[in-house]
Every structure is written in C-alpha cells, then in structure tokens.
Coordinates of C-alpha atoms and ligand atoms in Angstrom, one line a residue:
X1 CA -20.0 -40.7 -21.6
X2 CA -16.5 -41.4 -22.7
X3 CA -13.4 -39.3 -22.7
X4 CA -10.6 -40.7 -25.0
X5 CA -7.9 -39.0 -23.0
X6 CA -9.1 -39.7 -19.5
X7 CA -6.7 -41.7 -17.3
X8 CA -7.9 -44.1 -14.6
X9 CA -5.5 -45.4 -12.0
X10 CA -6.0 -48.6 -10.2
X11 CA -3.9 -50.9 -7.9
X12 CA -4.4 -54.6 -7.3
X13 CA -2.6 -57.7 -6.1
X14 CA -2.2 -60.5 -8.6
X15 CA -1.0 -64.1 -8.3
X16 CA 2.7 -64.7 -8.9
X17 CA 4.4 -67.7 -10.7
X18 CA 7.6 -69.3 -9.5
X19 CA 10.8 -67.8 -11.0
X20 CA 11.8 -69.0 -14.5
X21 CA 15.3 -68.8 -15.9
X22 CA 13.9 -67.5 -19.2
X23 CA 10.6 -65.9 -20.2
X24 CA 10.0 -65.5 -24.0
X25 CA 7.3 -63.1 -25.0
X26 CA 5.8 -64.0 -28.4
X27 CA 6.0 -67.4 -30.1
X28 CA 6.6 -66.4 -33.7
X29 CA 9.8 -67.5 -35.6
X30 CA 12.1 -65.7 -33.2
X31 CA 10.2 -66.6 -30.0
X32 CA 9.8 -70.3 -30.9
X33 CA 13.5 -70.6 -31.7
X34 CA 14.4 -68.7 -28.5
X35 CA 12.2 -70.9 -26.3
X36 CA 13.3 -74.2 -27.9
X37 CA 17.0 -73.3 -27.8
X38 CA 16.8 -71.8 -24.3
X39 CA 15.2 -75.0 -23.0
X40 CA 17.7 -77.2 -24.8
X41 CA 20.5 -75.2 -23.1
X42 CA 19.0 -76.2 -19.7
X43 CA 16.9 -73.0 -18.9
X44 CA 13.6 -73.4 -17.2
X45 CA 11.7 -71.7 -20.0
X46 CA 8.2 -70.2 -20.3
X47 CA 6.8 -69.1 -23.7
X48 CA 3.9 -66.6 -23.6
X49 CA 2.0 -66.4 -26.9
X50 CA -1.0 -64.2 -27.6
X51 CA -2.6 -66.6 -30.2
X52 CA -3.3 -70.3 -30.1
X53 CA -0.3 -71.5 -32.1
X54 CA 3.4 -71.0 -32.7
X55 CA 4.9 -69.6 -35.9
X56 CA 3.7 -66.0 -35.8
X57 CA 3.4 -64.5 -39.2
X58 CA 4.2 -67.9 -40.8
X59 CA 1.1 -69.5 -39.3
X60 CA -1.3 -67.0 -37.8
X61 CA -0.4 -64.4 -40.5
X62 CA -0.5 -66.9 -43.4
X63 CA 2.9 -65.7 -44.6
X64 CA 3.5 -69.1 -46.2
X65 CA 7.1 -68.8 -47.3
X66 CA 10.5 -68.4 -45.7
X67 CA 12.8 -65.8 -47.1
X68 CA 15.9 -67.2 -48.8
X69 CA 18.1 -69.5 -46.8
X70 CA 21.1 -69.7 -49.1
X71 CA 23.3 -67.2 -51.0
X72 CA 23.4 -69.0 -54.3
X73 CA 26.4 -71.0 -53.3
X74 CA 25.7 -72.5 -49.9
X75 CA 23.1 -72.7 -47.2
X76 CA 23.5 -69.7 -44.8
X77 CA 21.1 -70.8 -42.1
X78 CA 22.3 -73.3 -39.5
X79 CA 21.3 -74.4 -36.0
X80 CA 17.6 -74.5 -35.3
X81 CA 16.5 -73.0 -38.6
X82 CA 18.3 -75.7 -40.5
X83 CA 16.9 -78.4 -38.3
X84 CA 13.4 -77.0 -38.9
X85 CA 13.9 -77.0 -42.7
X86 CA 15.1 -80.6 -42.5
X87 CA 12.1 -81.7 -40.5
X88 CA 9.8 -79.8 -42.9
X89 CA 11.4 -81.5 -45.8
X90 CA 11.0 -85.0 -44.2
X91 CA 7.3 -84.2 -43.6
X92 CA 6.7 -82.8 -47.1
X93 CA 5.6 -79.5 -45.5
X94 CA 6.9 -77.4 -48.5
X95 CA 5.1 -76.4 -51.6
X96 CA 5.2 -79.2 -54.2
X97 CA 7.6 -77.3 -56.4
X98 CA 10.3 -76.8 -53.7
X99 CA 13.4 -78.8 -54.4
X100 CA 16.4 -79.2 -52.2
X101 CA 18.5 -76.7 -54.2
X102 CA 16.1 -74.0 -52.9
X103 CA 17.6 -74.7 -49.5
X104 CA 21.2 -75.4 -50.4
X105 CA 22.3 -73.3 -53.4
X106 CA 19.6 -71.0 -54.9
X107 CA 19.9 -67.3 -54.8
X108 CA 16.9 -65.4 -53.6
X109 CA 14.5 -68.3 -53.7
X110 CA 11.6 -68.0 -51.3
X111 CA 10.6 -71.4 -49.7
X112 CA 6.9 -71.9 -49.7
X113 CA 5.3 -74.1 -47.0
X114 CA 1.9 -75.2 -45.6
X115 CA 1.2 -73.1 -42.5
X116 CA -0.7 -76.0 -40.8
X117 CA 2.4 -78.3 -41.2
X118 CA 4.6 -75.6 -39.6
X119 CA 2.3 -75.2 -36.7
X120 CA 2.4 -78.9 -35.9
X121 CA 6.2 -79.2 -36.3
X122 CA 6.9 -76.2 -34.0
X123 CA 4.6 -77.7 -31.4
X124 CA 6.6 -80.9 -31.5
X125 CA 10.0 -79.0 -31.2
X126 CA 8.7 -77.0 -28.2
X127 CA 7.2 -80.0 -26.4
X128 CA 10.3 -82.2 -27.0
X129 CA 12.6 -79.4 -25.6
X130 CA 10.4 -79.1 -22.5
X131 CA 9.2 -75.5 -23.1
X132 CA 6.2 -74.6 -21.0
X133 CA 3.8 -72.9 -23.4
X134 CA 1.0 -70.6 -22.5
X135 CA -1.2 -69.8 -25.5
X136 CA -3.8 -67.1 -25.5
X137 CA -1.5 -65.2 -23.1
X138 CA -0.4 -61.6 -23.7
X139 CA 2.4 -59.8 -22.0
X140 CA 1.0 -56.5 -21.0
X141 CA 3.4 -54.9 -18.5
X142 CA 6.9 -55.1 -17.1
X143 CA 8.4 -54.8 -13.6
X144 CA 11.9 -53.2 -13.6
X145 CA 14.7 -52.2 -11.4
X146 CA 17.1 -49.9 -13.2
X147 CA 18.0 -51.5 -16.5
X148 CA 17.0 -55.0 -15.2
X149 CA 13.7 -56.7 -15.8
X150 CA 12.3 -58.5 -12.7
X151 CA 9.1 -59.9 -14.1
X152 CA 6.3 -59.4 -16.6
X153 CA 2.5 -59.1 -16.1
X154 CA 0.6 -61.5 -18.4
X155 CA -3.1 -61.7 -19.2
X156 CA -5.2 -64.6 -20.2
X157 CA -8.6 -66.2 -19.5
X158 CA -7.5 -66.8 -15.9
X159 CA -6.9 -63.1 -15.3
X160 CA -3.6 -61.3 -14.6
X161 CA -0.4 -63.1 -13.4
X162 CA 3.0 -61.9 -12.4
X163 CA 5.8 -63.9 -13.9
X164 CA 9.3 -63.4 -12.5
X165 CA 12.4 -64.6 -14.3
X166 CA 16.1 -64.2 -14.5
X167 CA 16.2 -63.4 -18.3
X168 CA 13.7 -62.3 -20.9
X169 CA 13.6 -62.3 -24.7
X170 CA 11.1 -60.0 -26.4
X171 CA 9.9 -61.7 -29.6
X172 CA 6.6 -59.9 -30.0
X173 CA 7.5 -58.3 -33.3
X174 CA 6.3 -55.0 -31.8
X175 CA 8.9 -54.8 -29.1
X176 CA 5.9 -54.8 -26.7
X177 CA 7.9 -56.0 -23.7
X178 CA 10.9 -53.7 -24.4
X179 CA 8.6 -50.7 -24.7
X180 CA 6.6 -51.7 -21.5
X181 CA 10.0 -51.9 -19.7
X182 CA 10.9 -48.4 -20.8
X183 CA 13.7 -49.4 -23.2
X184 CA 14.4 -46.8 -25.8
X185 CA 12.5 -47.7 -29.1
X186 CA 12.0 -46.3 -32.6
X187 CA 8.4 -46.1 -33.6
X188 CA 7.5 -46.2 -37.3
X189 CA 5.3 -43.2 -38.3
X190 CA 6.9 -41.2 -35.4
X191 CA 10.7 -41.7 -35.7
X192 CA 11.2 -43.1 -39.2
X193 CA 10.6 -41.5 -42.6
X194 CA 9.3 -44.6 -44.3
X195 CA 6.3 -46.8 -43.3
X196 CA 6.3 -50.2 -45.0
X197 CA 2.7 -51.1 -45.6
X198 CA 0.9 -54.0 -44.0
X199 CA -0.9 -56.9 -45.8
X200 CA -3.7 -59.2 -44.7
X201 CA -2.7 -62.5 -46.3
X202 CA -5.2 -65.1 -47.5
X203 CA -5.6 -68.8 -48.5
X204 CA -7.2 -70.1 -51.7
X205 CA -8.3 -73.4 -53.1
X206 CA -8.9 -74.4 -56.7
X207 CA -5.7 -73.2 -58.2
X208 CA -4.7 -75.2 -61.3
X209 CA -0.9 -74.8 -61.0
X210 CA -0.4 -77.0 -64.1
X211 CA -2.3 -74.7 -66.5
X212 CA -0.6 -75.1 -69.9
X213 CA -0.9 -71.4 -70.5
X214 CA 2.4 -71.1 -68.7
X215 CA 4.2 -73.6 -70.9
X216 CA 7.2 -75.6 -70.1
X217 CA 5.5 -77.9 -67.6
X218 CA 3.2 -75.2 -66.2
X219 CA 3.6 -73.0 -63.3
X220 CA 6.7 -74.5 -61.8
X221 CA 7.3 -72.1 -59.0
X222 CA 6.3 -68.9 -57.4
X223 CA 8.6 -66.8 -59.5
X224 CA 7.0 -67.7 -62.7
X225 CA 3.6 -66.9 -61.3
X226 CA 4.8 -63.7 -59.7
X227 CA 6.4 -62.3 -62.8
X228 CA 3.5 -62.9 -65.0
X229 CA 0.8 -61.7 -62.7
X230 CA 2.9 -58.7 -61.7
X231 CA 3.9 -57.5 -65.1
X232 CA 1.0 -58.2 -67.4
X233 CA -2.2 -59.3 -65.7
X234 CA -2.1 -56.9 -62.8
X235 CA -1.5 -53.9 -65.0
X236 CA -4.4 -54.9 -67.2
X237 CA -6.7 -55.3 -64.2
X238 CA -5.6 -51.9 -62.9
X239 CA -6.2 -50.3 -66.3
X240 CA -9.7 -51.9 -66.3
X241 CA -10.5 -50.3 -62.9
X242 CA -10.9 -53.7 -61.3
X243 CA -9.3 -52.7 -58.0
X244 CA -10.4 -50.1 -55.5
X245 CA -6.8 -49.0 -55.2
X246 CA -4.0 -49.0 -57.8
X247 CA -1.5 -51.2 -56.0
X248 CA 1.1 -52.2 -58.6
X249 CA 3.1 -54.5 -56.3
X250 CA 1.8 -57.9 -55.5
X251 CA 4.4 -60.3 -54.1
X252 CA 2.2 -63.1 -55.3
X253 CA 0.5 -66.4 -54.6
X254 CA 2.7 -69.0 -52.9
X255 CA 2.2 -72.5 -54.2
X256 CA 1.6 -74.4 -51.0
X257 CA -0.2 -77.5 -52.3
X258 CA -1.2 -79.2 -55.5
X259 CA -4.3 -77.0 -55.8
X260 CA -3.9 -74.4 -53.1
X261 CA -2.2 -71.1 -52.7
X262 CA -1.4 -68.5 -50.0
X263 CA -1.6 -64.9 -51.3
X264 CA 0.8 -62.3 -50.1
X265 CA -1.1 -59.4 -51.8
X266 CA -3.2 -56.4 -51.1
X267 CA -1.4 -53.6 -49.3
X268 CA -3.0 -51.7 -46.5
X269 CA -1.2 -48.4 -46.8
X270 CA -0.5 -46.0 -43.9
X271 CA -1.8 -48.4 -41.3
X272 CA -0.5 -47.6 -37.9
X273 CA 0.3 -51.0 -36.3
X274 CA 0.4 -49.5 -32.8
X275 CA -3.0 -48.0 -33.0
X276 CA -5.9 -50.4 -32.2
X277 CA -8.3 -48.4 -34.2
X278 CA -6.0 -48.3 -37.3
X279 CA -5.4 -52.1 -37.0
X280 CA -9.2 -52.7 -36.7
X281 CA -10.0 -50.6 -39.7
X282 CA -7.1 -52.3 -41.6
X283 CA -8.6 -55.7 -41.0
X284 CA -11.9 -54.6 -42.5
X285 CA -10.2 -53.1 -45.5
X286 CA -7.9 -56.1 -45.9
X287 CA -10.8 -58.5 -46.0
X288 CA -12.4 -56.3 -48.7
X289 CA -9.2 -56.4 -50.7
X290 CA -9.0 -60.2 -50.5
X291 CA -12.4 -60.5 -52.2
X292 CA -11.1 -58.2 -55.0
X293 CA -8.0 -60.4 -55.4
X294 CA -10.2 -63.5 -55.6
X295 CA -12.2 -61.9 -58.4
X296 CA -8.9 -60.7 -60.1
X297 CA -7.5 -64.2 -60.1
X298 CA -10.8 -65.7 -61.4
X299 CA -11.1 -63.2 -64.2
X300 CA -7.6 -62.5 -65.3
X301 CA -5.2 -65.3 -64.3
X302 CA -5.3 -68.5 -66.4
X303 CA -5.7 -71.6 -64.2
X304 CA -7.5 -69.7 -61.5
X305 CA -11.0 -69.6 -63.0
X306 CA -12.2 -71.9 -60.2
X307 CA -10.3 -70.3 -57.4
X308 CA -12.0 -69.9 -54.0
X309 CA -11.0 -67.7 -51.1
X310 CA -11.0 -69.9 -48.1
X311 CA -9.9 -67.5 -45.4
X312 CA -8.0 -64.4 -44.6
X313 CA -5.5 -64.4 -41.7
X314 CA -6.9 -63.6 -38.2
X315 CA -4.0 -61.2 -37.7
X316 CA -2.8 -58.2 -39.7
X317 CA 0.5 -58.8 -41.6
X318 CA 2.6 -56.0 -40.1
X319 CA 6.0 -55.5 -41.6
X320 CA 7.3 -52.9 -39.3
X321 CA 6.0 -51.2 -36.2
X322 CA 8.5 -50.6 -33.4
X323 CA 12.2 -51.5 -33.2
X324 CA 14.5 -51.2 -30.2
X325 CA 17.4 -48.7 -30.1
X326 CA 20.1 -51.3 -29.7
X327 CA 23.7 -51.2 -28.7
X328 CA 24.3 -51.0 -32.4
X329 CA 22.1 -50.2 -35.4
X330 CA 22.8 -52.2 -38.6
X331 CA 22.6 -49.7 -41.4
X332 CA 22.4 -49.8 -45.2
X333 CA 26.0 -48.9 -45.7
X334 CA 27.0 -52.0 -43.7
X335 CA 24.6 -54.0 -45.9
X336 CA 26.0 -52.6 -49.2
X337 CA 29.5 -53.3 -47.9
X338 CA 28.5 -56.9 -47.1
X339 CA 30.1 -56.2 -43.7
X340 CA 31.0 -59.1 -41.5
X341 CA 31.4 -58.7 -37.8
X342 CA 33.4 -60.5 -35.1
X343 CA 30.2 -60.8 -33.0
X344 CA 27.9 -61.8 -35.7
X345 CA 25.4 -64.5 -34.7
X346 CA 24.0 -65.1 -38.2
X347 CA 24.8 -64.3 -41.8
X348 CA 22.0 -63.6 -44.3
X349 CA 21.3 -62.8 -48.0
X350 CA 18.0 -61.2 -49.0
X351 CA 17.5 -58.0 -50.9
X352 CA 16.1 -55.1 -49.0
X353 CA 12.4 -55.4 -49.4
X354 CA 10.8 -52.1 -48.3
X355 CA 7.5 -52.3 -50.2
X356 CA 6.2 -49.3 -52.0
X357 CA 4.7 -47.0 -49.4
X358 CA 1.9 -45.7 -51.6
X359 CA 0.2 -46.5 -54.9
X360 CA 2.3 -44.1 -57.0
X361 CA 4.4 -45.4 -60.0
X362 CA 7.5 -43.6 -58.6
X363 CA 7.3 -45.6 -55.4
X364 CA 6.9 -48.8 -57.3
X365 CA 9.9 -48.0 -59.4
X366 CA 12.0 -47.0 -56.4
X367 CA 11.1 -50.4 -54.9
X368 CA 12.1 -52.3 -58.0
X369 CA 15.4 -50.5 -58.3
X370 CA 16.3 -51.2 -54.7
X371 CA 15.2 -54.8 -54.8
X372 CA 16.9 -55.8 -58.0
X373 CA 19.7 -53.3 -57.9
X374 CA 22.1 -51.9 -55.4
X375 CA 20.4 -53.3 -52.3
X376 CA 20.7 -56.9 -53.5
X377 CA 23.6 -58.8 -52.0
X378 CA 24.0 -61.0 -55.1
X379 CA 25.5 -64.4 -55.7
X380 CA 27.7 -65.6 -52.8
X381 CA 27.2 -62.5 -50.7
X382 CA 26.0 -62.1 -47.2
X383 CA 25.8 -59.5 -44.5
X384 CA 26.5 -60.3 -40.8
X385 CA 23.9 -59.9 -38.1
X386 CA 25.8 -58.7 -35.1
X387 CA 24.8 -59.7 -31.6
X388 CA 24.6 -56.0 -30.6
X389 CA 21.4 -55.4 -32.6
X390 CA 19.6 -57.7 -30.2
X391 CA 20.4 -55.8 -27.1
X392 CA 18.3 -52.8 -26.0
X393 CA 20.9 -50.2 -25.2
X394 CA 22.2 -50.6 -21.6
X395 CA 19.9 -53.4 -20.6
X396 CA 21.2 -56.3 -18.5
X397 CA 18.8 -59.2 -18.8
X398 CA 16.6 -58.3 -21.8
X399 CA 17.2 -59.2 -25.4
X400 CA 14.9 -58.9 -28.5
X401 CA 14.9 -61.1 -31.5
X402 CA 13.1 -61.0 -34.9
X403 CA 11.3 -58.1 -36.4
X404 CA 12.0 -55.6 -33.5
X405 CA 15.8 -55.8 -33.6
X406 CA 17.9 -52.7 -34.2
X407 CA 18.5 -51.8 -37.8
X408 CA 17.6 -49.0 -40.2
X409 CA 14.5 -49.2 -42.4
X410 CA 16.3 -50.5 -45.4
X411 CA 18.2 -53.3 -43.7
X412 CA 15.1 -54.1 -41.7
X413 CA 13.4 -54.7 -45.0
X414 CA 15.9 -57.6 -45.5
X415 CA 16.6 -59.2 -42.2
X416 CA 13.0 -59.1 -40.9
X417 CA 12.5 -62.3 -42.8
X418 CA 11.3 -65.4 -40.9
X419 CA 14.5 -67.4 -41.6
X420 CA 16.6 -64.6 -40.1
X421 CA 14.2 -64.3 -37.2
X422 CA 14.6 -67.9 -36.2
X423 CA 18.4 -67.4 -36.2
X424 CA 18.2 -64.3 -34.0
X425 CA 15.9 -66.2 -31.6
X426 CA 18.5 -68.9 -31.1
X427 CA 21.2 -66.3 -30.6
X428 CA 19.2 -64.4 -28.0
X429 CA 18.4 -67.5 -26.0
X430 CA 22.1 -68.6 -26.2
X431 CA 23.1 -65.2 -24.8
X432 CA 20.5 -65.6 -22.0
X433 CA 21.9 -69.0 -21.1
X434 CA 25.4 -67.6 -21.0
X435 CA 24.3 -64.7 -18.9
X436 CA 22.5 -67.0 -16.4
X437 CA 25.6 -69.2 -16.2
X438 CA 28.3 -66.5 -15.9
X439 CA 26.4 -63.5 -14.6
X440 CA 27.5 -61.4 -17.6
X441 CA 24.9 -58.8 -18.5
X442 CA 23.4 -58.6 -22.0
X443 CA 25.1 -55.3 -22.6
X444 CA 28.6 -56.6 -21.8
X445 CA 28.4 -60.3 -22.8
X446 CA 31.6 -62.1 -23.9
X447 CA 30.6 -62.4 -27.6
X448 CA 33.6 -64.7 -28.5
X449 CA 32.1 -67.3 -26.1
X450 CA 28.6 -66.7 -27.5
X451 CA 29.8 -67.3 -31.1
X452 CA 31.5 -70.5 -29.9
X453 CA 28.3 -71.7 -28.3
X454 CA 26.3 -71.0 -31.5
X455 CA 28.8 -72.8 -33.6
X456 CA 28.5 -75.8 -31.3
X457 CA 24.8 -75.6 -31.9
X458 CA 25.3 -75.8 -35.7
X459 CA 25.2 -72.1 -36.7
X460 CA 27.2 -71.1 -39.8
X461 CA 29.4 -68.2 -38.6
X462 CA 32.4 -67.8 -41.0
X463 CA 34.1 -64.9 -39.3
X464 CA 37.8 -65.6 -38.7
X465 CA 38.3 -63.1 -35.8
X466 CA 36.3 -63.2 -32.6
X467 CA 36.1 -60.5 -30.0
X468 CA 35.2 -60.4 -26.3
X469 CA 33.3 -57.2 -27.0
X470 CA 30.3 -56.6 -29.2
X471 CA 30.2 -54.3 -32.2
X472 CA 29.2 -50.8 -31.2
Ligands
FAD1 C1 2.6 -59.5 -45.2 C2 4.0 -60.0 -44.9 C3 4.7 -60.7 -45.8 C4 6.0 -61.2 -45.5 N1 6.6 -62.0 -46.4 C5 7.7 -62.8 -46.0 C6 8.2 -63.8 -46.7 O1 7.7 -64.1 -47.8 N2 9.2 -64.5 -46.2 C7 9.7 -64.2 -45.0 O2 10.7 -64.9 -44.5 N3 9.3 -63.2 -44.2 C8 8.2 -62.5 -44.7 N4 7.7 -61.5 -43.9 C9 8.4 -61.1 -42.7 C10 8.2 -62.1 -41.5 O3 7.1 -62.8 -41.6 C11 8.2 -61.4 -40.2 O4 9.1 -60.3 -40.1 C12 8.7 -62.5 -39.1 O5 7.6 -63.4 -39.0 C13 9.1 -61.8 -37.8 O6 9.2 -62.8 -36.9 P1 9.0 -62.4 -35.3 O7 9.1 -63.7 -34.6 O8 9.8 -61.3 -35.0 O9 7.5 -61.9 -35.3 P2 6.1 -62.5 -35.6 O10 6.1 -63.5 -36.7 O11 5.2 -61.3 -35.8 O12 5.6 -63.2 -34.3 C14 5.4 -62.5 -33.1 C15 4.5 -63.3 -32.2 O13 4.4 -62.6 -31.0 C16 3.0 -62.7 -30.5 N5 2.8 -61.5 -29.7 C17 2.7 -60.2 -30.1 N6 2.6 -59.4 -29.0 C18 2.5 -60.2 -28.0 C19 2.4 -60.0 -26.6 N7 2.3 -58.8 -26.1 N8 2.4 -61.1 -25.7 C20 2.5 -62.3 -26.2 N9 2.6 -62.6 -27.5 C21 2.7 -61.6 -28.4 C22 2.2 -62.8 -31.8 O14 1.0 -63.3 -31.6 C23 3.1 -63.6 -32.7 O15 2.9 -65.0 -32.6 C24 6.5 -61.0 -44.2 C25 5.8 -60.2 -43.3 C26 4.6 -59.7 -43.6 C27 3.8 -58.9 -42.6

C-alpha cells in the first residue's frame, strides 16, 4: 500500500569527511569553472557531480554549442572560458566549420563542439588544478546555522556522507543546494509566468554536410542549416502531419563533425523539471520525438537521406527550473539599457532566448520578435553580469553560478548560456577564495577587490568605476 503524501522520519549517523575550503555542487560549465578556479586560487576543493563526467548540459545533455562569446567586435569572454576555447581550438574540438572569427569578432555565432572532446579537456583542467572530483555523487541535503552553510549531505554508491566546508558554490542548475539550505528561490511553474520548454537533445551520424543542394560550397555552418530547415522544410513537414506535435521552432542540428550532428530540437512543453514523474514522462516523450526528427531529416532534408540517430542524451535538457532570489535580480530593462555595473564579473551579448512556450503560431512569432528585435543587444553591445546575482539574499558562505542565478525570465533566456555559466563559475569561486582569505561574507564582499582579482585572472571587465559594495 502506498500513500503519496505520507511522511516518514528517520535519524541516522553518517561518516564525515575532513573540512574542505570549497565544496562545489554540480560539475557543469559553472561548477567545473568554479572548482578549477577555486583550486587554482589555493582552496582545497571538492567537486560533487551527479553524473560520470564534467560539462553538464554541454556533455551529458548533448547541447553541443557554446552561446556567442563575442559581440561582433571583440571577444567578451576572458579567464577560464577563454582558456577553454583556446584549448578546444588546439585540440580541434570544434565543428569543422568553426573559424577563429566565431570566437573573436562574430555577432551571435554559436560555437559548435564535440561533447566527447569537451569531457576530456575538462577532466584535464580539473586534474591539473588539483580538484578532488567525486562523480556519481548527488548533494541531497544541507546543514545550516543561520545564513551559514556548515556542510552538505552527499549520496553515492558508498552510501551517505557528510561533507563540511568553509564555502560552497551551488552549480546544480536547479539551485538544489540553495533550496536544501532554505535560501529563498523562485520556482518556475509556481513563481514565474513563463515556462521555457525542455528539449532532449540527440546525436546523429550520416549527415552529408557538403550536399550541393545548399550551393556556395554546401552547408557551411549551423545558421545556413537552421534557416532552411526552420523556414521551409519544417513547415512542410508540419503541414504534411509528419510530427505528433506542431512545434515550429527547432534551433537545429549543430555541425560537430564531418558527418555527424547534434540536434537541439523537439520541445517537451510544460515539463515540470522539479517533478520526478514529469521528468520521467518527459524522457519517454523526448525519445519518441527524436525518432520523429530522424525520420524528418531523412525524408525532408537534402543531405540527410542516410542519417542515423545514434543516441539521445541521458538527461533532460532543462532550460529553467529554479533560480535563487539574489541580492539583486538582473531584469529586462537593465538588459535593454545595456547596463554596466561597478561590480560586474562578466559582460555578455546574446539575445534573450525564451523559447516558445507552446505550439501556437502566436508564441512562435513572439519568440522571433524578441530574439531578432528589441531583446537583441546588437553589434558591439553587452550587458554586465553583476556579482550580486550570484549571492542568495543574506547568505554568508554560499554562492550560486550558472543557470540558477538571479535574473528575470527574459534575461535568464540570454545569460543561462554555457559561456556565461563558465564565467559566473569563475567569479563565484574567486569570491569564495576572497571570503576565506578575508572573512568577508558573500553578502558583503568587497567587490572592487573581487573585480581586481578577476582581471588578474584574465577576465574582460571594462567598467571604469569600481565599488566596495555590490549592486542592490
Ligand atoms: C536544450 C537546451 C539547449 C541549449 N542550448 C544552448 C546553446 O546552444 N548554447 C549555450 O551556450 N547554452 C545552451 N543552453 C543553456 C546551457 O546549456 C545551460 O544553461 C548551461 O549548461 C547551464 O550551466 P550550469 O553549469 O548552470 O548547469 P548544467 O549544465 O545543467 O550543469 C549542472 C550540473 O550539476 C549536476 N547536478 C545537478 N544536481 C546535482 C546535485 N544535486 N548534486 C550533484 N550534482 C548535481 C548535473 O549532473 C550537471 O552536471 C541550452 C540548454 C538546454 C537545456
């Protein structure tokens, strides 16, 4: 007999680890950057990651492209993200069409890469920095005293373990640690009016990227493929009743190898990323959609007659689930004003990318208008990412980085990108290192010193004025 709402209380003693300087929960873009940079700054760092690899959505999720890293004039990313791009370039980890201008001076160019190459390179960075990594380990609970985190409870094949530390960075995407600690959070579906849909991404072989149907040397890059599949072929397939849902927006197939592609396509609408049942149903539905997309490419897209679906991702591609209520919330008016901040820890340029929330034509048109129109920062523009969106309000030794930062839904649609997440991760770890060194709490950190430290680490932070205090 089961009762869904029954509560069962239990108490037990569990083994405890020695105290770390920094525990990072989640080893996606934000978490890997946080752990590597924290360790490089001399912190004894432990990284707890639920899956068996680093990279998060970029590897486990098969989201095989970085959001733009330049503003059409210059590279905006610095520090660890720049180092990562350089290492990936050396190792030929990018799609064969990616040229250096994508990185240095191209507006709104997504940078496609091979997820397996990213996994390996991130392993190398983490090992070289001296990060202790525990894969297959999930953070499940928090031990707090006031607004201070004392330790986390982690679970893996060895059972439960208590891990005490001086500082913590939550990079779980879902703000899982912040929520467990009782930090105030916003939950999509409950506290926000828009729910960005999820997508289960997938990998394909047998793509003839050089098909002459596309002229001018063939499919040179993702944008060519995207535009054609989006505007003509997809509409035709929808009109033919090919798909089980009329999803008009498909970001497209990332060109990640000479004959292979990674598909960001097939929305799972209204998925609740914080409900296990909804996630489980979503995986089943996502895999069904991937088969429909394989058949779509074979039937409708020139050069894809021989395409083969190799695998879907083992994890759902969740765009938005839970964000912290930070010391500051970055809002769409800040974005449209291209606001710069004294305490900014990164600058970024990517249109707001809140995908259509349902299959209606109106929603698709709303998305296109935002993406190409007023919510696009344009050539040479950027918006600052202030330190204060990484600090759960009032907390002393807890930061978040990546997808669970504090911004409104529209801005979140821009700065949730992997390239921004890597930069936030570095900033959070640098703040943790400063806090360990000086005793300053997260919620009252000297941000002028933080900006100085990030600049020393190679971050591009063009603000002329600095401030001891964060933006609130
Ligand atoms: C379908 C889709 C398409 C996208 N397209 C692009 C794109 O083209 N370009 C781009 O730049 N961005 C894109 N994004 C956005 C981007 O991938 C994510 O927002 C980004 O990866 C966020 O980084 P993160 O480190 O915050 O979280 P994630 O990448 O989600 O990483 C979080 C990590 O934490 C781990 N974790 C979670 N919970 C726990 C726990 N309790 N304990 C331990 N570990 C835990 C996870 O296993 C994961 O490895 C896309 C996102 C989706 C879903």
